[in-house]
């Protein structure tokens, strides 16, 4: 199969972790006889510096012409002074909108052996395996008007949370189908005791539920959900929520399972899917070769599954990550104090090595 992919390394640790994702993609292509056609483009701060636009036209065209997009991360303190439409994050939001990817799937799994990396007690976090289905193109990140008015000292800033029924309906269908493929449990998270948007959300999710009588639907307010996520994370399975709540809860889920650095994500539902680790550009460790590349590699597995329907390949990548962690390999973010750690590059190379071994026992790999 032709794997026609645009890679957008971006800023900070983005290029470092993306390189390791590409290393794994290359290995998968070689092992399974696929042809990898990779096109690297600028986004975010890197694009701003090169062409004064966080999403240059040629980057967008390349993304739209490919079958999947692999993104590192965007942003950094150097760009904080830029006006909001010229911030690196504005480029990423525009890319998501242009691609039409309204469904962001964010799994958070506590790998055996990583329980000790969680700030929670091992017995609380053990067995955590959840997916947050986050609406990605609506809500307060996109609603208009958004502005700051007035003179310093009396400024007023406005953001607008807005949802249309169809936006809620389409993400709800994705979440119910995800629940059907897992434990047939879906929790919808909102703030319906305060927000009109959430009351509409709850009403539409209840209507969609009629199409999925085999799925047990529950609702929870976002503040309770945040509390429950740290009190009993292993009870969560599929969580459906709107854009901002999903952004916050998925970072929290990252900390719960040990590190933001191990979580990948898939943004789907549009013309071309976007696959990216959930972490940001981590400017505090950018360029030091210490970032954890597992989030980027997990995103590659999700890409193989969702963009190319290559389930065996996706499972091989996931099994390789699991095996490497089982051997005790640790990047700095998941090493205990006193424990030695691997660089970004070394972790990627270990995972590549494990992938070669896993694939030896996979019947689908051509001999
Ligand atoms: P962050 O996710 O970049 O970092 C938070 C903390 O987690 C930092 O201590 C960082 O060192 C650590 N961390 C993150 N990824 C890691 C990895 N792979 N390995 C090891 N440690 C890791 O969040 P932040 O500091 O709030 O944001 C930094 C910049 O990234 C900001 O400009 C923000 O706007 C941007 N951002 C971008 C995205 C994206 O591109 N999708 C997402 C979130 C934040």
mmCIF file of C-alpha atoms and ligand atoms in Angstrom:
data_model
loop_
_atom_site.group_PDB
_atom_site.id
_atom_site.type_symbol
_atom_site.label_atom_id
_atom_site.label_comp_id
_atom_site.label_asym_id
_atom_site.label_seq_id
_atom_site.Cartn_x
_atom_site.Cartn_y
_atom_site.Cartn_z
ATOM 1 C CA UNK A 1 0.000 0.000 0.000
ATOM 2 C CA UNK A 2 1.157 3.559 -0.669
ATOM 3 C CA UNK A 3 1.510 5.457 2.628
ATOM 4 C CA UNK A 4 1.335 9.023 1.408
ATOM 5 C CA UNK A 5 2.003 11.090 4.536
ATOM 6 C CA UNK A 6 2.747 14.734 5.278
ATOM 7 C CA UNK A 7 4.921 15.220 8.370
ATOM 8 C CA UNK A 8 4.727 18.527 10.237
ATOM 9 C CA UNK A 9 7.446 18.406 12.920
ATOM 10 C CA UNK A 10 6.686 21.934 14.248
ATOM 11 C CA UNK A 11 8.445 23.407 17.274
ATOM 12 C CA UNK A 12 10.295 22.506 20.461
ATOM 13 C CA UNK A 13 10.367 18.738 20.916
ATOM 14 C CA UNK A 14 8.072 18.316 17.883
ATOM 15 C CA UNK A 15 10.902 17.582 15.393
ATOM 16 C CA UNK A 16 12.669 15.210 17.814
ATOM 17 C CA UNK A 17 9.651 13.031 18.541
ATOM 18 C CA UNK A 18 8.427 13.164 14.924
ATOM 19 C CA UNK A 19 11.773 11.769 13.744
ATOM 20 C CA UNK A 20 11.230 8.744 15.976
ATOM 21 C CA UNK A 21 7.675 8.333 14.687
ATOM 22 C CA UNK A 22 9.053 8.355 11.145
ATOM 23 C CA UNK A 23 11.716 5.804 12.132
ATOM 24 C CA UNK A 24 8.928 3.465 13.196
ATOM 25 C CA UNK A 25 6.864 4.188 10.058
ATOM 26 C CA UNK A 26 9.877 3.397 7.895
ATOM 27 C CA UNK A 27 10.329 0.096 9.698
ATOM 28 C CA UNK A 28 6.655 -0.812 9.324
ATOM 29 C CA UNK A 29 6.777 0.004 5.609
ATOM 30 C CA UNK A 30 9.858 -2.143 5.123
ATOM 31 C CA UNK A 31 8.536 -5.069 7.163
ATOM 32 C CA UNK A 32 5.078 -5.198 5.652
ATOM 33 C CA UNK A 33 6.004 -4.233 2.083
ATOM 34 C CA UNK A 34 4.373 -0.787 1.988
ATOM 35 C CA UNK A 35 5.697 2.213 0.109
ATOM 36 C CA UNK A 36 6.276 5.230 2.347
ATOM 37 C CA UNK A 37 5.978 8.569 0.576
ATOM 38 C CA UNK A 38 6.808 11.271 3.099
ATOM 39 C CA UNK A 39 6.644 14.998 2.601
ATOM 40 C CA UNK A 40 7.949 17.271 5.419
ATOM 41 C CA UNK A 41 6.485 20.770 5.801
ATOM 42 C CA UNK A 42 6.594 23.671 8.232
ATOM 43 C CA UNK A 43 3.883 24.579 10.720
ATOM 44 C CA UNK A 44 3.618 26.749 13.833
ATOM 45 C CA UNK A 45 6.595 28.775 14.990
ATOM 46 C CA UNK A 46 8.920 27.161 12.435
ATOM 47 C CA UNK A 47 6.575 28.305 9.660
ATOM 48 C CA UNK A 48 6.184 31.770 11.197
ATOM 49 C CA UNK A 49 9.936 32.261 11.152
ATOM 50 C CA UNK A 50 10.240 30.965 7.589
ATOM 51 C CA UNK A 51 7.242 32.667 5.985
ATOM 52 C CA UNK A 52 5.351 34.731 8.587
ATOM 53 C CA UNK A 53 2.366 32.399 8.490
ATOM 54 C CA UNK A 54 1.788 29.589 11.048
ATOM 55 C CA UNK A 55 0.027 27.537 8.352
ATOM 56 C CA UNK A 56 1.581 28.377 4.969
ATOM 57 C CA UNK A 57 -0.452 27.598 1.843
ATOM 58 C CA UNK A 58 2.009 24.954 0.616
ATOM 59 C CA UNK A 59 1.780 23.142 3.978
ATOM 60 C CA UNK A 60 -2.003 23.067 3.803
ATOM 61 C CA UNK A 61 -1.948 21.916 0.168
ATOM 62 C CA UNK A 62 0.488 19.119 0.984
ATOM 63 C CA UNK A 63 -1.725 17.977 3.894
ATOM 64 C CA UNK A 64 -4.861 17.995 1.760
ATOM 65 C CA UNK A 65 -3.082 16.024 -0.971
ATOM 66 C CA UNK A 66 -1.885 13.292 1.394
ATOM 67 C CA UNK A 67 -3.649 10.359 3.045
ATOM 68 C CA UNK A 68 -2.618 11.273 6.592
ATOM 69 C CA UNK A 69 -0.774 13.985 8.506
ATOM 70 C CA UNK A 70 1.730 13.316 11.303
ATOM 71 C CA UNK A 71 2.264 16.355 13.512
ATOM 72 C CA UNK A 72 4.827 16.960 16.278
ATOM 73 C CA UNK A 73 3.804 20.014 18.312
ATOM 74 C CA UNK A 74 3.620 23.770 17.900
ATOM 75 C CA UNK A 75 4.263 26.799 20.088
ATOM 76 C CA UNK A 76 6.814 28.258 22.426
ATOM 77 C CA UNK A 77 7.501 31.350 24.524
ATOM 78 C CA UNK A 78 9.278 33.093 21.625
ATOM 79 C CA UNK A 79 5.898 33.458 19.914
ATOM 80 C CA UNK A 80 3.877 34.673 22.904
ATOM 81 C CA UNK A 81 4.195 38.273 21.740
ATOM 82 C CA UNK A 82 2.619 37.562 18.329
ATOM 83 C CA UNK A 83 -0.994 38.670 17.738
ATOM 84 C CA UNK A 84 -3.463 35.827 18.285
ATOM 85 C CA UNK A 85 -4.071 35.114 14.568
ATOM 86 C CA UNK A 86 -0.301 34.773 14.071
ATOM 87 C CA UNK A 87 0.344 32.482 17.037
ATOM 88 C CA UNK A 88 1.646 28.954 16.245
ATOM 89 C CA UNK A 89 -1.477 27.494 17.895
ATOM 90 C CA UNK A 90 -3.669 29.479 15.456
ATOM 91 C CA UNK A 91 -1.972 27.586 12.612
ATOM 92 C CA UNK A 92 -2.842 24.254 14.221
ATOM 93 C CA UNK A 93 -6.461 25.259 14.879
ATOM 94 C CA UNK A 94 -6.774 26.380 11.252
ATOM 95 C CA UNK A 95 -5.277 23.098 10.032
ATOM 96 C CA UNK A 96 -7.808 21.086 12.079
ATOM 97 C CA UNK A 97 -10.636 23.187 10.635
ATOM 98 C CA UNK A 98 -9.363 22.964 7.044
ATOM 99 C CA UNK A 99 -8.986 19.193 7.321
ATOM 100 C CA UNK A 100 -12.460 18.999 8.895
ATOM 101 C CA UNK A 101 -11.281 16.673 11.670
ATOM 102 C CA UNK A 102 -14.055 17.048 14.225
ATOM 103 C CA UNK A 103 -13.341 13.913 16.294
ATOM 104 C CA UNK A 104 -10.248 13.712 18.453
ATOM 105 C CA UNK A 105 -9.596 10.265 19.935
ATOM 106 C CA UNK A 106 -7.282 10.336 22.941
ATOM 107 C CA UNK A 107 -6.580 6.989 24.567
ATOM 108 C CA UNK A 108 -4.878 6.911 27.977
ATOM 109 C CA UNK A 109 -3.587 3.554 29.150
ATOM 110 C CA UNK A 110 -1.525 2.758 32.202
ATOM 111 C CA UNK A 111 1.153 0.402 30.903
ATOM 112 C CA UNK A 112 2.111 -2.377 33.321
ATOM 113 C CA UNK A 113 5.259 -1.215 35.100
ATOM 114 C CA UNK A 114 4.452 2.489 34.771
ATOM 115 C CA UNK A 115 2.086 2.608 37.759
ATOM 116 C CA UNK A 116 4.879 4.104 39.850
ATOM 117 C CA UNK A 117 5.218 7.056 37.425
ATOM 118 C CA UNK A 118 1.730 8.223 38.272
ATOM 119 C CA UNK A 119 1.354 10.771 41.059
ATOM 120 C CA UNK A 120 -1.495 8.526 42.247
ATOM 121 C CA UNK A 121 -1.074 5.330 44.237
ATOM 122 C CA UNK A 122 -0.281 2.319 42.042
ATOM 123 C CA UNK A 123 -3.432 0.470 43.114
ATOM 124 C CA UNK A 124 -5.578 3.449 42.065
ATOM 125 C CA UNK A 125 -4.091 3.826 38.596
ATOM 126 C CA UNK A 126 -3.485 0.150 37.762
ATOM 127 C CA UNK A 127 -5.708 -1.073 34.929
ATOM 128 C CA UNK A 128 -6.620 2.403 33.686
ATOM 129 C CA UNK A 129 -7.537 2.130 30.018
ATOM 130 C CA UNK A 130 -9.789 4.873 28.726
ATOM 131 C CA UNK A 131 -10.454 6.871 25.579
ATOM 132 C CA UNK A 132 -11.514 10.481 25.527
ATOM 133 C CA UNK A 133 -13.566 11.335 22.445
ATOM 134 C CA UNK A 134 -13.164 15.083 22.219
ATOM 135 C CA UNK A 135 -15.128 17.353 19.884
ATOM 136 C CA UNK A 136 -12.435 19.289 18.048
ATOM 137 C CA UNK A 137 -13.945 21.929 15.784
ATOM 138 C CA UNK A 138 -16.540 23.672 17.931
ATOM 139 C CA UNK A 139 -17.014 25.242 21.325
ATOM 140 C CA UNK A 140 -15.074 28.075 22.841
ATOM 141 C CA UNK A 141 -11.909 27.550 20.761
ATOM 142 C CA UNK A 142 -13.730 28.479 17.571
ATOM 143 C CA UNK A 143 -16.832 30.481 18.578
ATOM 144 C CA UNK A 144 -17.213 34.113 17.487
ATOM 145 C CA UNK A 145 -16.981 36.824 18.682
ATOM 146 C CA UNK A 146 -13.570 36.470 20.278
ATOM 147 C CA UNK A 147 -11.878 39.740 21.100
ATOM 148 C CA UNK A 148 -10.263 42.008 23.664
ATOM 149 C CA UNK A 149 -11.594 45.566 23.766
ATOM 150 C CA UNK A 150 -10.787 48.736 25.644
ATOM 151 C CA UNK A 151 -7.767 50.473 27.105
ATOM 152 C CA UNK A 152 -5.363 48.859 29.566
ATOM 153 C CA UNK A 153 -6.960 48.926 32.980
ATOM 154 C CA UNK A 154 -10.499 48.601 31.643
ATOM 155 C CA UNK A 155 -10.085 45.931 28.965
ATOM 156 C CA UNK A 156 -12.824 43.380 28.408
ATOM 157 C CA UNK A 157 -12.080 40.053 26.752
ATOM 158 C CA UNK A 158 -14.738 37.859 25.199
ATOM 159 C CA UNK A 159 -14.674 34.257 23.994
ATOM 160 C CA UNK A 160 -17.784 32.506 22.782
ATOM 161 C CA UNK A 161 -18.792 28.941 23.467
ATOM 162 C CA UNK A 162 -21.083 27.821 20.687
ATOM 163 C CA UNK A 163 -22.411 24.455 19.545
ATOM 164 C CA UNK A 164 -24.808 23.494 16.780
ATOM 165 C CA UNK A 165 -26.857 20.284 17.056
ATOM 166 C CA UNK A 166 -25.162 18.656 14.059
ATOM 167 C CA UNK A 167 -21.739 19.151 15.649
ATOM 168 C CA UNK A 168 -22.828 17.305 18.773
ATOM 169 C CA UNK A 169 -24.670 14.614 16.849
ATOM 170 C CA UNK A 170 -21.733 13.612 14.635
ATOM 171 C CA UNK A 171 -19.220 13.348 17.504
ATOM 172 C CA UNK A 172 -21.762 11.449 19.613
ATOM 173 C CA UNK A 173 -22.107 8.800 16.875
ATOM 174 C CA UNK A 174 -18.320 8.336 16.850
ATOM 175 C CA UNK A 175 -18.262 7.928 20.634
ATOM 176 C CA UNK A 176 -21.158 5.447 20.701
ATOM 177 C CA UNK A 177 -19.475 3.359 17.993
ATOM 178 C CA UNK A 178 -16.222 3.465 19.983
ATOM 179 C CA UNK A 179 -18.149 2.295 23.068
ATOM 180 C CA UNK A 180 -19.694 -0.561 21.063
ATOM 181 C CA UNK A 181 -16.188 -1.723 20.127
ATOM 182 C CA UNK A 182 -15.087 -1.644 23.789
ATOM 183 C CA UNK A 183 -17.131 -2.213 26.955
ATOM 184 C CA UNK A 184 -20.451 -0.733 25.758
ATOM 185 C CA UNK A 185 -20.198 2.031 28.348
ATOM 186 C CA UNK A 186 -20.213 5.721 27.453
ATOM 187 C CA UNK A 187 -19.890 8.673 29.790
ATOM 188 C CA UNK A 188 -20.787 12.073 28.385
ATOM 189 C CA UNK A 189 -19.171 14.979 30.239
ATOM 190 C CA UNK A 190 -20.688 18.458 30.281
ATOM 191 C CA UNK A 191 -21.603 21.344 32.566
ATOM 192 C CA UNK A 192 -25.345 21.195 32.005
ATOM 193 C CA UNK A 193 -26.097 22.698 35.429
ATOM 194 C CA UNK A 194 -24.624 26.016 34.219
ATOM 195 C CA UNK A 195 -24.110 26.197 30.445
ATOM 196 C CA UNK A 196 -26.717 26.323 27.688
ATOM 197 C CA UNK A 197 -24.234 24.671 25.332
ATOM 198 C CA UNK A 198 -24.030 21.750 27.755
ATOM 199 C CA UNK A 199 -27.812 21.461 28.052
ATOM 200 C CA UNK A 200 -28.023 21.215 24.267
ATOM 201 C CA UNK A 201 -25.120 18.743 24.354
ATOM 202 C CA UNK A 202 -26.911 16.493 26.842
ATOM 203 C CA UNK A 203 -30.205 16.608 24.983
ATOM 204 C CA UNK A 204 -28.598 15.724 21.616
ATOM 205 C CA UNK A 205 -26.456 12.934 23.133
ATOM 206 C CA UNK A 206 -29.627 11.472 24.695
ATOM 207 C CA UNK A 207 -31.329 11.490 21.280
ATOM 208 C CA UNK A 208 -28.383 9.812 19.575
ATOM 209 C CA UNK A 209 -28.364 7.177 22.353
ATOM 210 C CA UNK A 210 -31.645 5.792 20.979
ATOM 211 C CA UNK A 211 -29.668 4.397 18.016
ATOM 212 C CA UNK A 212 -27.370 2.477 20.384
ATOM 213 C CA UNK A 213 -29.562 0.586 22.863
ATOM 214 C CA UNK A 214 -26.649 -1.781 23.585
ATOM 215 C CA UNK A 215 -24.541 1.050 25.066
ATOM 216 C CA UNK A 216 -25.064 2.191 28.680
ATOM 217 C CA UNK A 217 -24.938 6.003 28.640
ATOM 218 C CA UNK A 218 -24.221 8.095 31.733
ATOM 219 C CA UNK A 219 -23.721 11.843 32.139
ATOM 220 C CA UNK A 220 -21.338 13.610 34.468
ATOM 221 C CA UNK A 221 -20.545 17.260 35.157
ATOM 222 C CA UNK A 222 -17.012 18.167 34.171
ATOM 223 C CA UNK A 223 -15.988 19.156 37.700
ATOM 224 C CA UNK A 224 -17.134 15.787 39.072
ATOM 225 C CA UNK A 225 -15.457 14.034 36.151
ATOM 226 C CA UNK A 226 -12.151 15.779 36.920
ATOM 227 C CA UNK A 227 -12.419 14.592 40.507
ATOM 228 C CA UNK A 228 -13.419 11.037 39.574
ATOM 229 C CA UNK A 229 -10.592 10.817 37.040
ATOM 230 C CA UNK A 230 -8.043 11.072 39.826
ATOM 231 C CA UNK A 231 -10.086 9.226 42.458
ATOM 232 C CA UNK A 232 -10.966 6.135 40.375
ATOM 233 C CA UNK A 233 -9.485 6.389 36.875
ATOM 234 C CA UNK A 234 -9.760 2.665 36.155
ATOM 235 C CA UNK A 235 -13.573 2.951 36.178
ATOM 236 C CA UNK A 236 -13.529 5.191 33.086
ATOM 237 C CA UNK A 237 -13.881 3.707 29.627
ATOM 238 C CA UNK A 238 -15.158 5.877 26.748
ATOM 239 C CA UNK A 239 -15.615 9.555 27.636
ATOM 240 C CA UNK A 240 -17.408 11.886 25.223
ATOM 241 C CA UNK A 241 -16.942 15.594 25.716
ATOM 242 C CA UNK A 242 -16.693 18.998 24.076
ATOM 243 C CA UNK A 243 -13.540 20.729 22.897
ATOM 244 C CA UNK A 244 -12.203 22.573 25.955
ATOM 245 C CA UNK A 245 -13.286 20.002 28.555
ATOM 246 C CA UNK A 246 -11.634 17.281 26.446
ATOM 247 C CA UNK A 247 -8.445 19.291 26.139
ATOM 248 C CA UNK A 248 -8.180 19.638 29.907
ATOM 249 C CA UNK A 249 -9.327 16.149 30.913
ATOM 250 C CA UNK A 250 -6.984 14.452 28.438
ATOM 251 C CA UNK A 251 -3.916 16.244 29.847
ATOM 252 C CA UNK A 252 -5.100 15.209 33.284
ATOM 253 C CA UNK A 253 -5.476 11.626 32.053
ATOM 254 C CA UNK A 254 -1.884 11.866 30.773
ATOM 255 C CA UNK A 255 -0.585 12.705 34.222
ATOM 256 C CA UNK A 256 -2.762 9.985 35.769
ATOM 257 C CA UNK A 257 -1.183 7.252 33.611
ATOM 258 C CA UNK A 258 2.364 8.462 34.181
ATOM 259 C CA UNK A 259 3.315 11.074 31.583
ATOM 260 C CA UNK A 260 1.833 13.267 28.887
ATOM 261 C CA UNK A 261 4.697 12.017 26.731
ATOM 262 C CA UNK A 262 3.239 8.542 26.205
ATOM 263 C CA UNK A 263 -0.141 9.528 24.773
ATOM 264 C CA UNK A 264 -0.958 9.660 21.076
ATOM 265 C CA UNK A 265 -4.080 10.941 19.394
ATOM 266 C CA UNK A 266 -6.028 10.685 16.174
ATOM 267 C CA UNK A 267 -8.183 13.481 14.777
ATOM 268 C CA UNK A 268 -10.589 12.048 12.258
ATOM 269 C CA UNK A 269 -13.910 12.578 10.531
ATOM 270 C CA UNK A 270 -12.683 14.956 7.818
ATOM 271 C CA UNK A 271 -10.943 14.863 4.461
ATOM 272 C CA UNK A 272 -7.572 13.776 5.868
ATOM 273 C CA UNK A 273 -6.770 12.522 9.379
ATOM 274 C CA UNK A 274 -4.317 14.281 11.684
ATOM 275 C CA UNK A 275 -2.200 12.216 14.074
ATOM 276 C CA UNK A 276 -0.265 13.878 16.882
ATOM 277 C CA UNK A 277 0.946 13.268 20.414
ATOM 278 C CA UNK A 278 -1.245 15.086 22.923
ATOM 279 C CA UNK A 279 1.646 16.964 24.487
ATOM 280 C CA UNK A 280 2.816 20.419 23.444
ATOM 281 C CA UNK A 281 6.227 21.606 22.281
ATOM 282 C CA UNK A 282 7.706 21.301 25.814
ATOM 283 C CA UNK A 283 10.077 24.276 25.407
ATOM 284 C CA UNK A 284 11.718 23.393 28.731
ATOM 285 C CA UNK A 285 13.272 20.279 27.178
ATOM 286 C CA UNK A 286 13.269 21.152 23.444
ATOM 287 C CA UNK A 287 16.496 20.311 21.578
ATOM 288 C CA UNK A 288 17.896 18.223 24.455
ATOM 289 C CA UNK A 289 17.103 14.772 23.036
ATOM 290 C CA UNK A 290 15.333 13.799 26.282
ATOM 291 C CA UNK A 291 11.663 13.960 25.229
ATOM 292 C CA UNK A 292 9.635 10.788 25.293
ATOM 293 C CA UNK A 293 8.787 9.800 21.688
ATOM 294 C CA UNK A 294 6.152 7.224 22.691
ATOM 295 C CA UNK A 295 3.260 9.684 22.179
ATOM 296 C CA UNK A 296 4.410 10.294 18.603
ATOM 297 C CA UNK A 297 4.916 6.564 18.026
ATOM 298 C CA UNK A 298 1.489 5.775 19.509
ATOM 299 C CA UNK A 299 0.078 8.350 17.067
ATOM 300 C CA UNK A 300 1.745 6.459 14.213
ATOM 301 C CA UNK A 301 -0.035 3.285 15.377
ATOM 302 C CA UNK A 302 -3.337 5.178 15.375
ATOM 303 C CA UNK A 303 -2.573 6.462 11.873
ATOM 304 C CA UNK A 304 -1.937 2.938 10.582
ATOM 305 C CA UNK A 305 -5.269 1.843 12.089
ATOM 306 C CA UNK A 306 -7.530 4.773 11.214
ATOM 307 C CA UNK A 307 -6.032 6.241 8.017
ATOM 308 C CA UNK A 308 -4.884 3.052 6.321
ATOM 309 C CA UNK A 309 -6.934 0.335 7.998
ATOM 310 C CA UNK A 310 -3.691 -1.547 8.734
ATOM 311 C CA UNK A 311 -4.746 -3.160 12.012
ATOM 312 C CA UNK A 312 -1.965 -5.790 12.156
ATOM 313 C CA UNK A 313 0.673 -3.113 11.624
ATOM 314 C CA UNK A 314 -0.898 -0.877 14.294
ATOM 315 C CA UNK A 315 -0.964 -3.751 16.781
ATOM 316 C CA UNK A 316 2.701 -4.576 16.069
ATOM 317 C CA UNK A 317 3.715 -0.995 16.878
ATOM 318 C CA UNK A 318 1.655 -1.017 20.085
ATOM 319 C CA UNK A 319 3.087 -4.387 21.101
ATOM 320 C CA UNK A 320 6.632 -3.100 20.466
ATOM 321 C CA UNK A 321 6.043 -0.093 22.751
ATOM 322 C CA UNK A 322 4.632 -2.343 25.454
ATOM 323 C CA UNK A 323 7.566 -4.766 25.185
ATOM 324 C CA UNK A 324 10.154 -2.010 25.434
ATOM 325 C CA UNK A 325 8.485 -0.613 28.547
ATOM 326 C CA UNK A 326 8.310 -4.121 30.024
ATOM 327 C CA UNK A 327 12.095 -4.417 29.665
ATOM 328 C CA UNK A 328 12.397 -1.384 31.946
ATOM 329 C CA UNK A 329 13.478 1.082 29.227
ATOM 330 C CA UNK A 330 12.626 4.589 30.420
ATOM 331 C CA UNK A 331 12.911 8.084 29.003
ATOM 332 C CA UNK A 332 13.569 10.845 31.519
ATOM 333 C CA UNK A 333 9.910 11.690 32.194
ATOM 334 C CA UNK A 334 9.078 8.122 33.255
ATOM 335 C CA UNK A 335 12.333 7.199 35.004
ATOM 336 C CA UNK A 336 12.302 7.050 38.776
ATOM 337 C CA UNK A 337 14.884 9.123 40.608
ATOM 338 C CA UNK A 338 18.252 7.412 40.412
ATOM 339 C CA UNK A 339 17.133 5.271 37.465
ATOM 340 C CA UNK A 340 19.071 5.733 34.199
ATOM 341 C CA UNK A 341 17.137 6.973 31.198
ATOM 342 C CA UNK A 342 17.261 6.729 27.420
ATOM 343 C CA UNK A 343 17.432 9.660 25.038
ATOM 344 C CA UNK A 344 14.610 10.336 22.590
ATOM 345 C CA UNK A 345 16.611 8.721 19.823
ATOM 346 C CA UNK A 346 17.593 5.681 21.888
ATOM 347 C CA UNK A 347 13.972 5.064 22.895
ATOM 348 C CA UNK A 348 12.917 5.221 19.222
ATOM 349 C CA UNK A 349 15.680 2.803 18.263
ATOM 350 C CA UNK A 350 14.663 0.377 21.044
ATOM 351 C CA UNK A 351 11.081 0.451 19.821
ATOM 352 C CA UNK A 352 12.241 -0.148 16.259
ATOM 353 C CA UNK A 353 14.248 -3.151 17.491
ATOM 354 C CA UNK A 354 11.242 -4.528 19.383
ATOM 355 C CA UNK A 355 9.091 -4.005 16.292
ATOM 356 C CA UNK A 356 11.430 -6.158 14.228
ATOM 357 C CA UNK A 357 11.105 -8.930 16.838
ATOM 358 C CA UNK A 358 7.321 -8.611 17.182
ATOM 359 C CA UNK A 359 6.919 -8.704 13.412
ATOM 360 C CA UNK A 360 8.900 -11.976 13.191
ATOM 361 C CA UNK A 361 5.950 -13.621 14.952
ATOM 362 C CA UNK A 362 3.289 -11.886 12.886
ATOM 363 C CA UNK A 363 1.915 -14.069 10.099
ATOM 364 C CA UNK A 364 1.069 -11.073 7.883
ATOM 365 C CA UNK A 365 4.689 -10.012 7.444
ATOM 366 C CA UNK A 366 5.953 -11.256 4.079
ATOM 367 C CA UNK A 367 8.798 -13.767 4.701
HETATM 368 P P1 LIG B 1 3.603 20.748 27.147
HETATM 369 O O1 LIG B 1 2.764 19.556 26.857
HETATM 370 O O2 LIG B 1 4.472 21.218 26.055
HETATM 371 O O3 LIG B 1 4.523 20.439 28.422
HETATM 372 C C1 LIG B 1 4.004 20.197 29.709
HETATM 373 C C2 LIG B 1 5.043 19.452 30.559
HETATM 374 O O4 LIG B 1 5.139 18.096 30.089
HETATM 375 C C3 LIG B 1 6.439 20.042 30.447
HETATM 376 O O5 LIG B 1 7.076 19.922 31.682
HETATM 377 C C4 LIG B 1 7.129 19.156 29.435
HETATM 378 O O6 LIG B 1 8.524 19.059 29.597
HETATM 379 C C5 LIG B 1 6.457 17.809 29.683
HETATM 380 N N1 LIG B 1 6.371 17.011 28.434
HETATM 381 C C6 LIG B 1 5.514 17.208 27.409
HETATM 382 N N2 LIG B 1 5.733 16.328 26.452
HETATM 383 C C7 LIG B 1 6.743 15.540 26.870
HETATM 384 C C8 LIG B 1 7.433 14.434 26.292
HETATM 385 N N3 LIG B 1 7.116 13.946 25.080
HETATM 386 N N4 LIG B 1 8.430 13.875 26.995
HETATM 387 C C9 LIG B 1 8.755 14.327 28.207
HETATM 388 N N5 LIG B 1 8.142 15.371 28.811
HETATM 389 C C10 LIG B 1 7.151 15.976 28.138
HETATM 390 O O7 LIG B 1 2.611 21.903 27.610
HETATM 391 P P2 LIG B 1 2.906 23.448 27.910
HETATM 392 O O8 LIG B 1 4.222 23.598 28.598
HETATM 393 O O9 LIG B 1 1.680 23.936 28.564
HETATM 394 O O10 LIG B 1 2.977 24.138 26.484
HETATM 395 C C11 LIG B 1 4.180 24.439 25.788
HETATM 396 C C12 LIG B 1 3.834 24.997 24.408
HETATM 397 O O11 LIG B 1 3.197 23.979 23.630
HETATM 398 C C13 LIG B 1 2.879 26.186 24.454
HETATM 399 O O12 LIG B 1 3.275 27.100 23.479
HETATM 400 C C14 LIG B 1 1.530 25.550 24.087
HETATM 401 O O13 LIG B 1 0.647 26.475 23.501
HETATM 402 C C15 LIG B 1 1.964 24.494 23.126
HETATM 403 N N6 LIG B 1 1.022 23.366 22.997
HETATM 404 C C16 LIG B 1 0.920 22.811 21.761
HETATM 405 C C17 LIG B 1 0.120 21.703 21.579
HETATM 406 C C18 LIG B 1 0.072 21.058 20.218
HETATM 407 O O14 LIG B 1 0.914 21.353 19.389
HETATM 408 N N7 LIG B 1 -0.878 20.190 19.944
HETATM 409 C C19 LIG B 1 -0.559 21.140 22.664
HETATM 410 C C20 LIG B 1 -0.402 21.709 23.924
HETATM 411 C C21 LIG B 1 0.395 22.815 24.087
#
